[in-house]
Tab-separated table of C-alpha atoms and ligand atoms in Angstrom:
chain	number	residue	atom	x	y	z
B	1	UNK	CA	0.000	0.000	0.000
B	2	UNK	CA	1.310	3.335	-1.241
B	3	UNK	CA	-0.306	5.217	1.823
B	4	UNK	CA	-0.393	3.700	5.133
B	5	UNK	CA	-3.957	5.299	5.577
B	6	UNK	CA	-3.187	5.336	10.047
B	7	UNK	CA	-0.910	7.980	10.361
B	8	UNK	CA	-0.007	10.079	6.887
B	9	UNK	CA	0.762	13.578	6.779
B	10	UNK	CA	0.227	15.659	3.550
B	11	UNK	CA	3.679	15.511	2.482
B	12	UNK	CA	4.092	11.951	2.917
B	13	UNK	CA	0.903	10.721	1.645
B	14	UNK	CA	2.252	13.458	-1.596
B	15	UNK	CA	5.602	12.032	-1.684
B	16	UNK	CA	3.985	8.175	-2.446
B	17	UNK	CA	1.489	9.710	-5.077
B	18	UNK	CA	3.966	10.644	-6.790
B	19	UNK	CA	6.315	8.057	-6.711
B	20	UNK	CA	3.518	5.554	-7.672
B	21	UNK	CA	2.532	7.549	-10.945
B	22	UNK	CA	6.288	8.237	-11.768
B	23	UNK	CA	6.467	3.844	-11.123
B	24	UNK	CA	3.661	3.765	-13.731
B	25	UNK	CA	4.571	6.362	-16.509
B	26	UNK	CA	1.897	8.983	-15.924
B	27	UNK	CA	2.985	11.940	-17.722
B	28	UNK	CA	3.281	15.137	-15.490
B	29	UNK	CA	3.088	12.511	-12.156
B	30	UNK	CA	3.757	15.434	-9.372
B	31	UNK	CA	1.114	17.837	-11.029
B	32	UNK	CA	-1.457	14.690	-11.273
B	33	UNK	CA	-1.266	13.511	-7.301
B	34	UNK	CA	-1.359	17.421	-6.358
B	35	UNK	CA	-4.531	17.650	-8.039
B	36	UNK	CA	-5.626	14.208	-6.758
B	37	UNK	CA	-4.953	15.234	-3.358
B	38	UNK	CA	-6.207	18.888	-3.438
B	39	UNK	CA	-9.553	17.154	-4.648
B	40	UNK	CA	-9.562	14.761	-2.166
B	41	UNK	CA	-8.810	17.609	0.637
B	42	UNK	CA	-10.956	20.075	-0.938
B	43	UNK	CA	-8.069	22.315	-0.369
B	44	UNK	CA	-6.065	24.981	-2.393
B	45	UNK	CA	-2.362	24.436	-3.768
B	46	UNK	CA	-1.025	27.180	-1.193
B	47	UNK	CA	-2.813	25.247	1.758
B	48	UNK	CA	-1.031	22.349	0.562
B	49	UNK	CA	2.466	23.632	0.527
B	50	UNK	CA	1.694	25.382	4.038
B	51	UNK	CA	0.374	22.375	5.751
B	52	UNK	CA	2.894	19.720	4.856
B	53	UNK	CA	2.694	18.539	8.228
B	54	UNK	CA	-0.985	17.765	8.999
B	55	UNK	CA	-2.261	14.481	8.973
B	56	UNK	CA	-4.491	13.614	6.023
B	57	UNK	CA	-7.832	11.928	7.875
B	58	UNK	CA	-7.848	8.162	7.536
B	59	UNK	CA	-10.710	8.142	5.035
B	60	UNK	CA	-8.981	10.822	3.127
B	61	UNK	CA	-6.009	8.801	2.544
B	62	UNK	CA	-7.665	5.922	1.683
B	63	UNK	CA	-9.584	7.736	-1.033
B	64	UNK	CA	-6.675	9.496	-2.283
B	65	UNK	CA	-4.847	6.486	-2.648
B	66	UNK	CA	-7.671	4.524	-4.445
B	67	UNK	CA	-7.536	7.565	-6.946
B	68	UNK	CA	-3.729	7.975	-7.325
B	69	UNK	CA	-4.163	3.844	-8.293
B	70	UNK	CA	-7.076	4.794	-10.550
B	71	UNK	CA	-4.623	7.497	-12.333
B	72	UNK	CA	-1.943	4.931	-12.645
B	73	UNK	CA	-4.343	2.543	-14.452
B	74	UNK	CA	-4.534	5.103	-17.648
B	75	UNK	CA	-7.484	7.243	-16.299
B	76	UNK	CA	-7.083	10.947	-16.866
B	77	UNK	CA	-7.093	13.254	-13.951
B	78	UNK	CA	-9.765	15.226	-15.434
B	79	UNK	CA	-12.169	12.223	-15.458
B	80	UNK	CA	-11.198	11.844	-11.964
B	81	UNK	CA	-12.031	14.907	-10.076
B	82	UNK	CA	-14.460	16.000	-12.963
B	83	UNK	CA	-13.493	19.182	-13.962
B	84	UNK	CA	-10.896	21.101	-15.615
B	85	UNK	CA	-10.665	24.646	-16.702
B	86	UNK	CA	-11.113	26.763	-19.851
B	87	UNK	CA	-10.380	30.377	-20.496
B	88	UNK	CA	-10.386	31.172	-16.650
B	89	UNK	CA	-13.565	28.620	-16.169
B	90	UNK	CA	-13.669	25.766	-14.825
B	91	UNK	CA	-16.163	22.927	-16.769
B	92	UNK	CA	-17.434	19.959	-15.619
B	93	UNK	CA	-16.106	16.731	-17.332
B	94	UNK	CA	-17.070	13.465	-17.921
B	95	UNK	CA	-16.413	10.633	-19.496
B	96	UNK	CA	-18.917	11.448	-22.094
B	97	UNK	CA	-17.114	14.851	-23.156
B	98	UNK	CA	-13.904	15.497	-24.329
B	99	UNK	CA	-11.557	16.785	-21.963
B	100	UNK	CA	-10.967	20.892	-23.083
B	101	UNK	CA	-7.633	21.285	-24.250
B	102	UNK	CA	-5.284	24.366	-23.887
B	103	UNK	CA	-4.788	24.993	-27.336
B	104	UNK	CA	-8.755	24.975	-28.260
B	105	UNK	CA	-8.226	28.650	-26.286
B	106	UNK	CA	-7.215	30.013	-29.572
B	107	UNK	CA	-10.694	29.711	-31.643
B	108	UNK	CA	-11.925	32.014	-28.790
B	109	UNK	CA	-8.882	34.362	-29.060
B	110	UNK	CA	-9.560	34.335	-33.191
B	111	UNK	CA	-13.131	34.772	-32.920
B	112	UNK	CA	-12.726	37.789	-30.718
B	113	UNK	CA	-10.285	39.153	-32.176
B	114	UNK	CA	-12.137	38.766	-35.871
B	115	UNK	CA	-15.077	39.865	-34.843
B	116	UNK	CA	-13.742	42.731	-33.507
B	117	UNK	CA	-11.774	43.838	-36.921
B	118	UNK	CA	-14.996	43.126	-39.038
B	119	UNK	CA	-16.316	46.584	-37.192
B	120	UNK	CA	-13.163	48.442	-37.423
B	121	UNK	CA	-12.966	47.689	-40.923
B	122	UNK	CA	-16.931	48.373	-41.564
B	123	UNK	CA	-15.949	51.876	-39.352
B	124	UNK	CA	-18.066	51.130	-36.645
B	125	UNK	CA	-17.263	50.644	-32.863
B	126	UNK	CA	-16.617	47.357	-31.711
B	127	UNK	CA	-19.565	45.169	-30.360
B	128	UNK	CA	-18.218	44.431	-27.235
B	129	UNK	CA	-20.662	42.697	-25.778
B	130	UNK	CA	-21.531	41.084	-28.740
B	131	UNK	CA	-25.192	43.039	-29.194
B	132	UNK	CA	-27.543	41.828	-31.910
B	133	UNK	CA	-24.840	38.305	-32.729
B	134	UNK	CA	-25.677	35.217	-33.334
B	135	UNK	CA	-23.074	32.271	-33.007
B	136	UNK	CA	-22.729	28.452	-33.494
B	137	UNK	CA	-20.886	26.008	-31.898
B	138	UNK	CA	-20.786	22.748	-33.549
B	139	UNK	CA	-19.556	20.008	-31.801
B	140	UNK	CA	-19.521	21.571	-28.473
B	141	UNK	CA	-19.093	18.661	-26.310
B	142	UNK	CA	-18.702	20.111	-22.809
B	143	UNK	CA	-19.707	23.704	-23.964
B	144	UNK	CA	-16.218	24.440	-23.226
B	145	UNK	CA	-16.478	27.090	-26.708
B	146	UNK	CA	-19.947	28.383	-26.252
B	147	UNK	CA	-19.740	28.915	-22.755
B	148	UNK	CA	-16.671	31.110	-22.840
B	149	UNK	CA	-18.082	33.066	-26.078
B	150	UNK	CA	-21.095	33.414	-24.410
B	151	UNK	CA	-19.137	35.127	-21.200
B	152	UNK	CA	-16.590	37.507	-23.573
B	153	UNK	CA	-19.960	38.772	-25.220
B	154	UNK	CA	-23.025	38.956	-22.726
B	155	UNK	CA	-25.540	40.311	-25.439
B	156	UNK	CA	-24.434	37.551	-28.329
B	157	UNK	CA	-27.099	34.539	-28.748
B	158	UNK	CA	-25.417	31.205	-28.958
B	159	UNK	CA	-26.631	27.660	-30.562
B	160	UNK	CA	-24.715	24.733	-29.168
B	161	UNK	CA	-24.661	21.455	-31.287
B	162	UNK	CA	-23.848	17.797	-30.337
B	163	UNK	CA	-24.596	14.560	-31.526
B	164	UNK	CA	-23.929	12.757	-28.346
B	165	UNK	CA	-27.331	13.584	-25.928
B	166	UNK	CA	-25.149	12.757	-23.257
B	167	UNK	CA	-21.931	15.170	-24.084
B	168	UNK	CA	-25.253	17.887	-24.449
B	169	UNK	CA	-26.451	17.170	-20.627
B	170	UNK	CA	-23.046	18.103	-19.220
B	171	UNK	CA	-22.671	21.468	-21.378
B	172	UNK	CA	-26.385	22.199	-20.324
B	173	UNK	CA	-25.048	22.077	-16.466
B	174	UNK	CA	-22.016	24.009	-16.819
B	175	UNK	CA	-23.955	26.480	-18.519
B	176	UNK	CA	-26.521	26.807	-15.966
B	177	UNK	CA	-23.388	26.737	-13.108
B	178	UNK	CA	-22.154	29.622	-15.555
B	179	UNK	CA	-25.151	31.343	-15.829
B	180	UNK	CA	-25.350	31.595	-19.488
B	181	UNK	CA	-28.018	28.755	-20.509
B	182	UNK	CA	-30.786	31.415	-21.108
B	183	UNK	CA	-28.828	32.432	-24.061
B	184	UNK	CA	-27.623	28.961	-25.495
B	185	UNK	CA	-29.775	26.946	-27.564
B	186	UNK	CA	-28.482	23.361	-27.151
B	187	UNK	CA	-29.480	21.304	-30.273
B	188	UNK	CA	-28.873	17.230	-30.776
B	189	UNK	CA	-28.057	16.919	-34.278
B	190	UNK	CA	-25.622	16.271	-36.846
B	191	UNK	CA	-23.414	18.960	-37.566
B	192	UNK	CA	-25.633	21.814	-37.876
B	193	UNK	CA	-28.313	20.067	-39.791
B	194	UNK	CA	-31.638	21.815	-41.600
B	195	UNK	CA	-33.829	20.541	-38.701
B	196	UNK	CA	-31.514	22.496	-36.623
B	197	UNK	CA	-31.506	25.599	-38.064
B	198	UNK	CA	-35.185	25.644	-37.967
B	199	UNK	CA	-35.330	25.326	-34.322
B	200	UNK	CA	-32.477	28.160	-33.758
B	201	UNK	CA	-34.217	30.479	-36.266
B	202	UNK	CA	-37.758	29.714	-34.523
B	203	UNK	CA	-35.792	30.459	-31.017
B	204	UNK	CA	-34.014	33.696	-32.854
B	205	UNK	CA	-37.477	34.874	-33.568
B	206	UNK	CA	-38.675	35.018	-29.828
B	207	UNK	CA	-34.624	36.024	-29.002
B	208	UNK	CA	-34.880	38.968	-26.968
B	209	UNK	CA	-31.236	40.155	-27.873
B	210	UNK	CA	-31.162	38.805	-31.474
B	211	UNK	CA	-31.319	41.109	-34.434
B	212	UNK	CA	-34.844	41.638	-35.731
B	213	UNK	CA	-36.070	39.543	-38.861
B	214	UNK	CA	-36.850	41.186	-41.983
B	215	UNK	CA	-40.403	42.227	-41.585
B	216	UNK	CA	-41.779	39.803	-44.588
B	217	UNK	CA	-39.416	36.627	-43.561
B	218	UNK	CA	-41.233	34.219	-42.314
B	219	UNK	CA	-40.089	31.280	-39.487
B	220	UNK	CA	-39.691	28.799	-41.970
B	221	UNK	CA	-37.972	31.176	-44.964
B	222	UNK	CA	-35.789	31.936	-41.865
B	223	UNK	CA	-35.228	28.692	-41.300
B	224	UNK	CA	-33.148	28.311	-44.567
B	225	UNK	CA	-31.830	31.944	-44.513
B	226	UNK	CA	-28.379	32.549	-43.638
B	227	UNK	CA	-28.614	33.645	-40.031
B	228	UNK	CA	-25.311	33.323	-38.130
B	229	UNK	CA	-22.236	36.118	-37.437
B	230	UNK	CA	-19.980	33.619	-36.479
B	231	UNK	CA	-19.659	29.645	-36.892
B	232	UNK	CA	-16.813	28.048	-34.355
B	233	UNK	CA	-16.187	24.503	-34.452
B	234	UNK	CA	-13.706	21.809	-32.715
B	235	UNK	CA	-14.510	18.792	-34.501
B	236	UNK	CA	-13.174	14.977	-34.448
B	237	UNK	CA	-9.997	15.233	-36.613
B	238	UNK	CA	-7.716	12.477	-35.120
B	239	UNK	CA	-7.336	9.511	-38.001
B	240	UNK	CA	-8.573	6.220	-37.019
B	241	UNK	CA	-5.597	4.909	-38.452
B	242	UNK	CA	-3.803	6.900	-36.309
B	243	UNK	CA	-5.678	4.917	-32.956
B	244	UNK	CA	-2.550	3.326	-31.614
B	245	UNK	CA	-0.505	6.047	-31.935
B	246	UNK	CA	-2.624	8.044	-28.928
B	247	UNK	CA	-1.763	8.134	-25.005
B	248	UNK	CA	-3.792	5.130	-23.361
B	249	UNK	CA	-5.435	8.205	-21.204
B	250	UNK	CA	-6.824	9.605	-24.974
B	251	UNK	CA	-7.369	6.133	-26.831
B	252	UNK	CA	-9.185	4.396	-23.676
B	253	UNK	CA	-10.920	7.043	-21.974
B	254	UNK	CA	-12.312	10.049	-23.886
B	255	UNK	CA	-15.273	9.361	-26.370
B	256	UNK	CA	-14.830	7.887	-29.622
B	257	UNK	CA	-16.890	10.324	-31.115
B	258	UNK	CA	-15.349	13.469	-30.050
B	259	UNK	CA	-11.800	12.053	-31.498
B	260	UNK	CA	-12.220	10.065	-34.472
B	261	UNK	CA	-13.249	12.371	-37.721
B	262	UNK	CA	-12.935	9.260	-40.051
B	263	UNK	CA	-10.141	7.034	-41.318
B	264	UNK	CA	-7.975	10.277	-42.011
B	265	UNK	CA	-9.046	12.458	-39.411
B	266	UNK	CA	-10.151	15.127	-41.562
B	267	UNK	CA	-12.998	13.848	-43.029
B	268	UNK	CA	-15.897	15.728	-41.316
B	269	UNK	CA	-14.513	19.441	-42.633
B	270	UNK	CA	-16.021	19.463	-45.872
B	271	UNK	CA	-19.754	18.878	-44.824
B	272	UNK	CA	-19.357	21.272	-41.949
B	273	UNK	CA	-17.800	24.013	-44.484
B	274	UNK	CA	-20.246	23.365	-46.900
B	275	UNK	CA	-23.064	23.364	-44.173
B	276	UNK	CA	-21.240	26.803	-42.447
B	277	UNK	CA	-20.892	28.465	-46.106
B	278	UNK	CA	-25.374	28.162	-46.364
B	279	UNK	CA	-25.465	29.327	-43.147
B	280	UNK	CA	-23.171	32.322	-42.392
B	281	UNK	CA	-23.892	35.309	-43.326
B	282	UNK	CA	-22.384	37.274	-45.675
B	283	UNK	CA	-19.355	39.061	-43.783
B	284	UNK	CA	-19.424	36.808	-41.469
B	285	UNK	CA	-16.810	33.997	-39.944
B	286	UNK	CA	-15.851	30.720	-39.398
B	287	UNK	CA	-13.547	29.640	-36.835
B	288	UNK	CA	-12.579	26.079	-36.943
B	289	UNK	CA	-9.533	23.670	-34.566
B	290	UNK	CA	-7.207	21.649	-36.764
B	291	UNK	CA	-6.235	18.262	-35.977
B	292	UNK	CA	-2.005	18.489	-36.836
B	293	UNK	CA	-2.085	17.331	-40.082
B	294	UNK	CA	-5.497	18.953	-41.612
B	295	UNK	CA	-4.368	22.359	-42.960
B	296	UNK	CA	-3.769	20.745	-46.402
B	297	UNK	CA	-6.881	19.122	-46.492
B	298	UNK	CA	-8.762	22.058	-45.273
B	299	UNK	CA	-7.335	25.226	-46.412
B	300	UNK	CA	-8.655	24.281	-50.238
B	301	UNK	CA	-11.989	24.053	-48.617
B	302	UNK	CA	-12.380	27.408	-48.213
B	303	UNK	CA	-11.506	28.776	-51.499
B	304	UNK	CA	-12.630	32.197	-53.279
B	305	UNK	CA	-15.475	33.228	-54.368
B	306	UNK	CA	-16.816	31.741	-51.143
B	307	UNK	CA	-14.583	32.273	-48.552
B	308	UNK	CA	-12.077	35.284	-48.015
B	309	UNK	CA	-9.589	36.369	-45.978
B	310	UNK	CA	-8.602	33.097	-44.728
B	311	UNK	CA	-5.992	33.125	-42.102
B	312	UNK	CA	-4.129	30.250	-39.863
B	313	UNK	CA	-2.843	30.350	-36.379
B	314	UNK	CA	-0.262	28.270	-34.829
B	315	UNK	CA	-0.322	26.743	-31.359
B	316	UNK	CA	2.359	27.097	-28.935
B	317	UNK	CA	3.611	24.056	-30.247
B	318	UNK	CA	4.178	26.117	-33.401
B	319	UNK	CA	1.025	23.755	-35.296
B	320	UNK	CA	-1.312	25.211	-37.444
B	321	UNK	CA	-4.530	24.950	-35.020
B	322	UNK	CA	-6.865	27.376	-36.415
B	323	UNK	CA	-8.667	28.463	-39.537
B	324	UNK	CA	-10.410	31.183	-39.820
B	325	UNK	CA	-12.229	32.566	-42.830
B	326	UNK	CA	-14.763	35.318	-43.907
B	327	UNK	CA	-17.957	34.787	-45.791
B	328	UNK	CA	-17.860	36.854	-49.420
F	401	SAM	C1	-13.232	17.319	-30.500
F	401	SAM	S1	-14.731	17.302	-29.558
F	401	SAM	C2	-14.842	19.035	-29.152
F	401	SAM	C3	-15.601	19.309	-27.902
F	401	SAM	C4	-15.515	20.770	-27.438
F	401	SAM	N1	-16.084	21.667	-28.415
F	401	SAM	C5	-14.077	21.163	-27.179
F	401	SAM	O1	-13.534	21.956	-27.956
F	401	SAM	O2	-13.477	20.666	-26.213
F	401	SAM	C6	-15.893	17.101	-30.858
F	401	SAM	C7	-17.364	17.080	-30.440
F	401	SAM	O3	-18.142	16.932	-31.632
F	401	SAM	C8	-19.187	16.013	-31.405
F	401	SAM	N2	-19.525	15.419	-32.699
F	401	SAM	C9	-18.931	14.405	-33.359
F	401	SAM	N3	-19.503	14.194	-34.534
F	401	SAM	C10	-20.507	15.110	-34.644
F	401	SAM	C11	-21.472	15.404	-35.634
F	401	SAM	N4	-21.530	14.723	-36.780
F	401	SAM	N5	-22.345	16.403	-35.399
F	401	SAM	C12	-22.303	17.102	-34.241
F	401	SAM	N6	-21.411	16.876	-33.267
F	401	SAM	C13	-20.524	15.897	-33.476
F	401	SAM	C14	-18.648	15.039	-30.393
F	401	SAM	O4	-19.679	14.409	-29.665
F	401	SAM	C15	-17.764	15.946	-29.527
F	401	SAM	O5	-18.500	16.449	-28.435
């Protein structure tokens, strides 16, 4: 036994966490057992390093070690204490949802920062609070995306689209705990299919925030009618083929359907271009993550006399992770 759950103070019962995820390979061991041990606590980081002496309570330390041997077996810490933070929030995660990933940080960063140049260039002031906008999130898995747009711009109406009903439940409760759920439209479909733009534009029309319909479009002319300011997207883009190539935490733990985008990877970008290209309006953007090898499957996508000013961002990793493009 790792932790001798009698008498173990905090930096011993620490010490052993780590050592047994360093014994089993866990990438960033010391980071994963503080985390494992602040959740088990309920304690801060600084409490931690200021209270290396007192003794962890016996239940404590047995739970802490049964999830340090959890960790070792492959789970991800995330999955463990069920949560993990985004732009400055933290979500709630499951095993149904992707875990958020750092670099996913930069569609938000690209969105805001497009949007914001489409008024300077148009000459007017920017929409800072994103009055009169209407955004989509495909794929939005634990609402990471949505929820974080939806905070940067207070006045912008979101829809949120899954095809897992059970990766939709858990963005529904973050963004409740966020307080944003009056203003995303969570939608079970398939990409952002017809049925689905129906239902936002029939929402849109009671939107309190939204920009007013044309006075002779009706709900369902709406319903087909390019409606949207801004389309974001993470989507599957790992390669099936590519399966045993993943970290045992990726490949056995987080859903199948939030990695794999086909046998390349890249499959999925051409219907949700097409589908984001009858649906944006004109002027309006597309923000979409790139799995590492897309760009040269995607960039051709989103070719003139459809799609201008298309720009990509590396990650820190120096990876081209996001595409963004304007709607002629
Ligand atoms: C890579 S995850 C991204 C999750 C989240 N947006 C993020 O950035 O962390 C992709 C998400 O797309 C969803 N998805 C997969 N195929 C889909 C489809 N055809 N239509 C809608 N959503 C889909 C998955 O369930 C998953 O939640």
């Amino acid at each position: 036994m790792i932790v001798d759950p009698e008498r173990v103070d905090v930096r011993t019962a620490l010490k052993r966490g780590i050592a047994e995820l360093r014994d089993a390979n866990v990438p960033s061991y010391t980071l994963a057992a503080e985390l494992l041990l602040l959740h088990v606590l309920r304690r801060d980081r600084a409490w931690l390093y200021a209270h290396p002496e007192e003794i962890v309570p016996g239940l404590d330390a047995h739970r802490f070690l049964s999830l340090i041997l959890r960790r070792a077996g492959g789970e991800p810490t995330q999955y463990i204490t069920g949560k993990q933070e985004f732009w400055g929030l933290e979500f709630e995660v499951t095993p149904d949802v992707l875990i958020p990933r750092p670099e996913t940080e930069h569609i938000i960063e690209v969105a805001l920062d497009r949007l914001a140049l489409r008024e300077v260039r148009k000459g007017r002031p920017p929409k800072n609070a994103g009055e009169g906008l209407w955004i989509a999130d495909i794929g939005t898995g634990s609402g990471c995306i949505a929820i974080a747009l939806a905070k940067e711009l207070p006045a912008a109406q979101i829809a949120a689209t899954d095809i897992s009903a059970a990766a939709l439940a858990v963005a529904r409760r973050s963004a409740a705990r966020h307080a944003v759920n009056d203003r995303i439209h969570f939608l079970e479909c398939n990409l952002l299919s017809d049925a689905a733009i129906s239902e936002v534009a029939t929402s849109l029309v009671g939107a309190q925030h939204a920009a007013p319909l044309p006075g002779n479009v009706s709900t369902v002319d709406a319903a087909h009618s390019r409606r949207f300011d801004l389309i974001v997207s993470n989507p599957p883009y790992v390669g099936r083929k590519e399966k045993e190539t993943l970290m045992r935490e990726v490949r056995d733990h987080e859903p199948e359907v939030a990695l794999y985008g086909g046998e390349e990877g890249y499959e999925l970008y051409a219907d949700l271009i097409a589908q984001a290209a009858r649906t944006v309006k004109s002027g309006g953007l597309l923000v979409l993550e790139l799995g590492h090898n897309s760009l040269p499957a995607v960039q051709p996508l989103l070719d003139p006399p459809t799609w201008t000013n298309v720009g990509v961002t590396n990650d820190l990793a120096g990876i081209p992770r996001v595409i963004a493009a304007e709607r002629a």
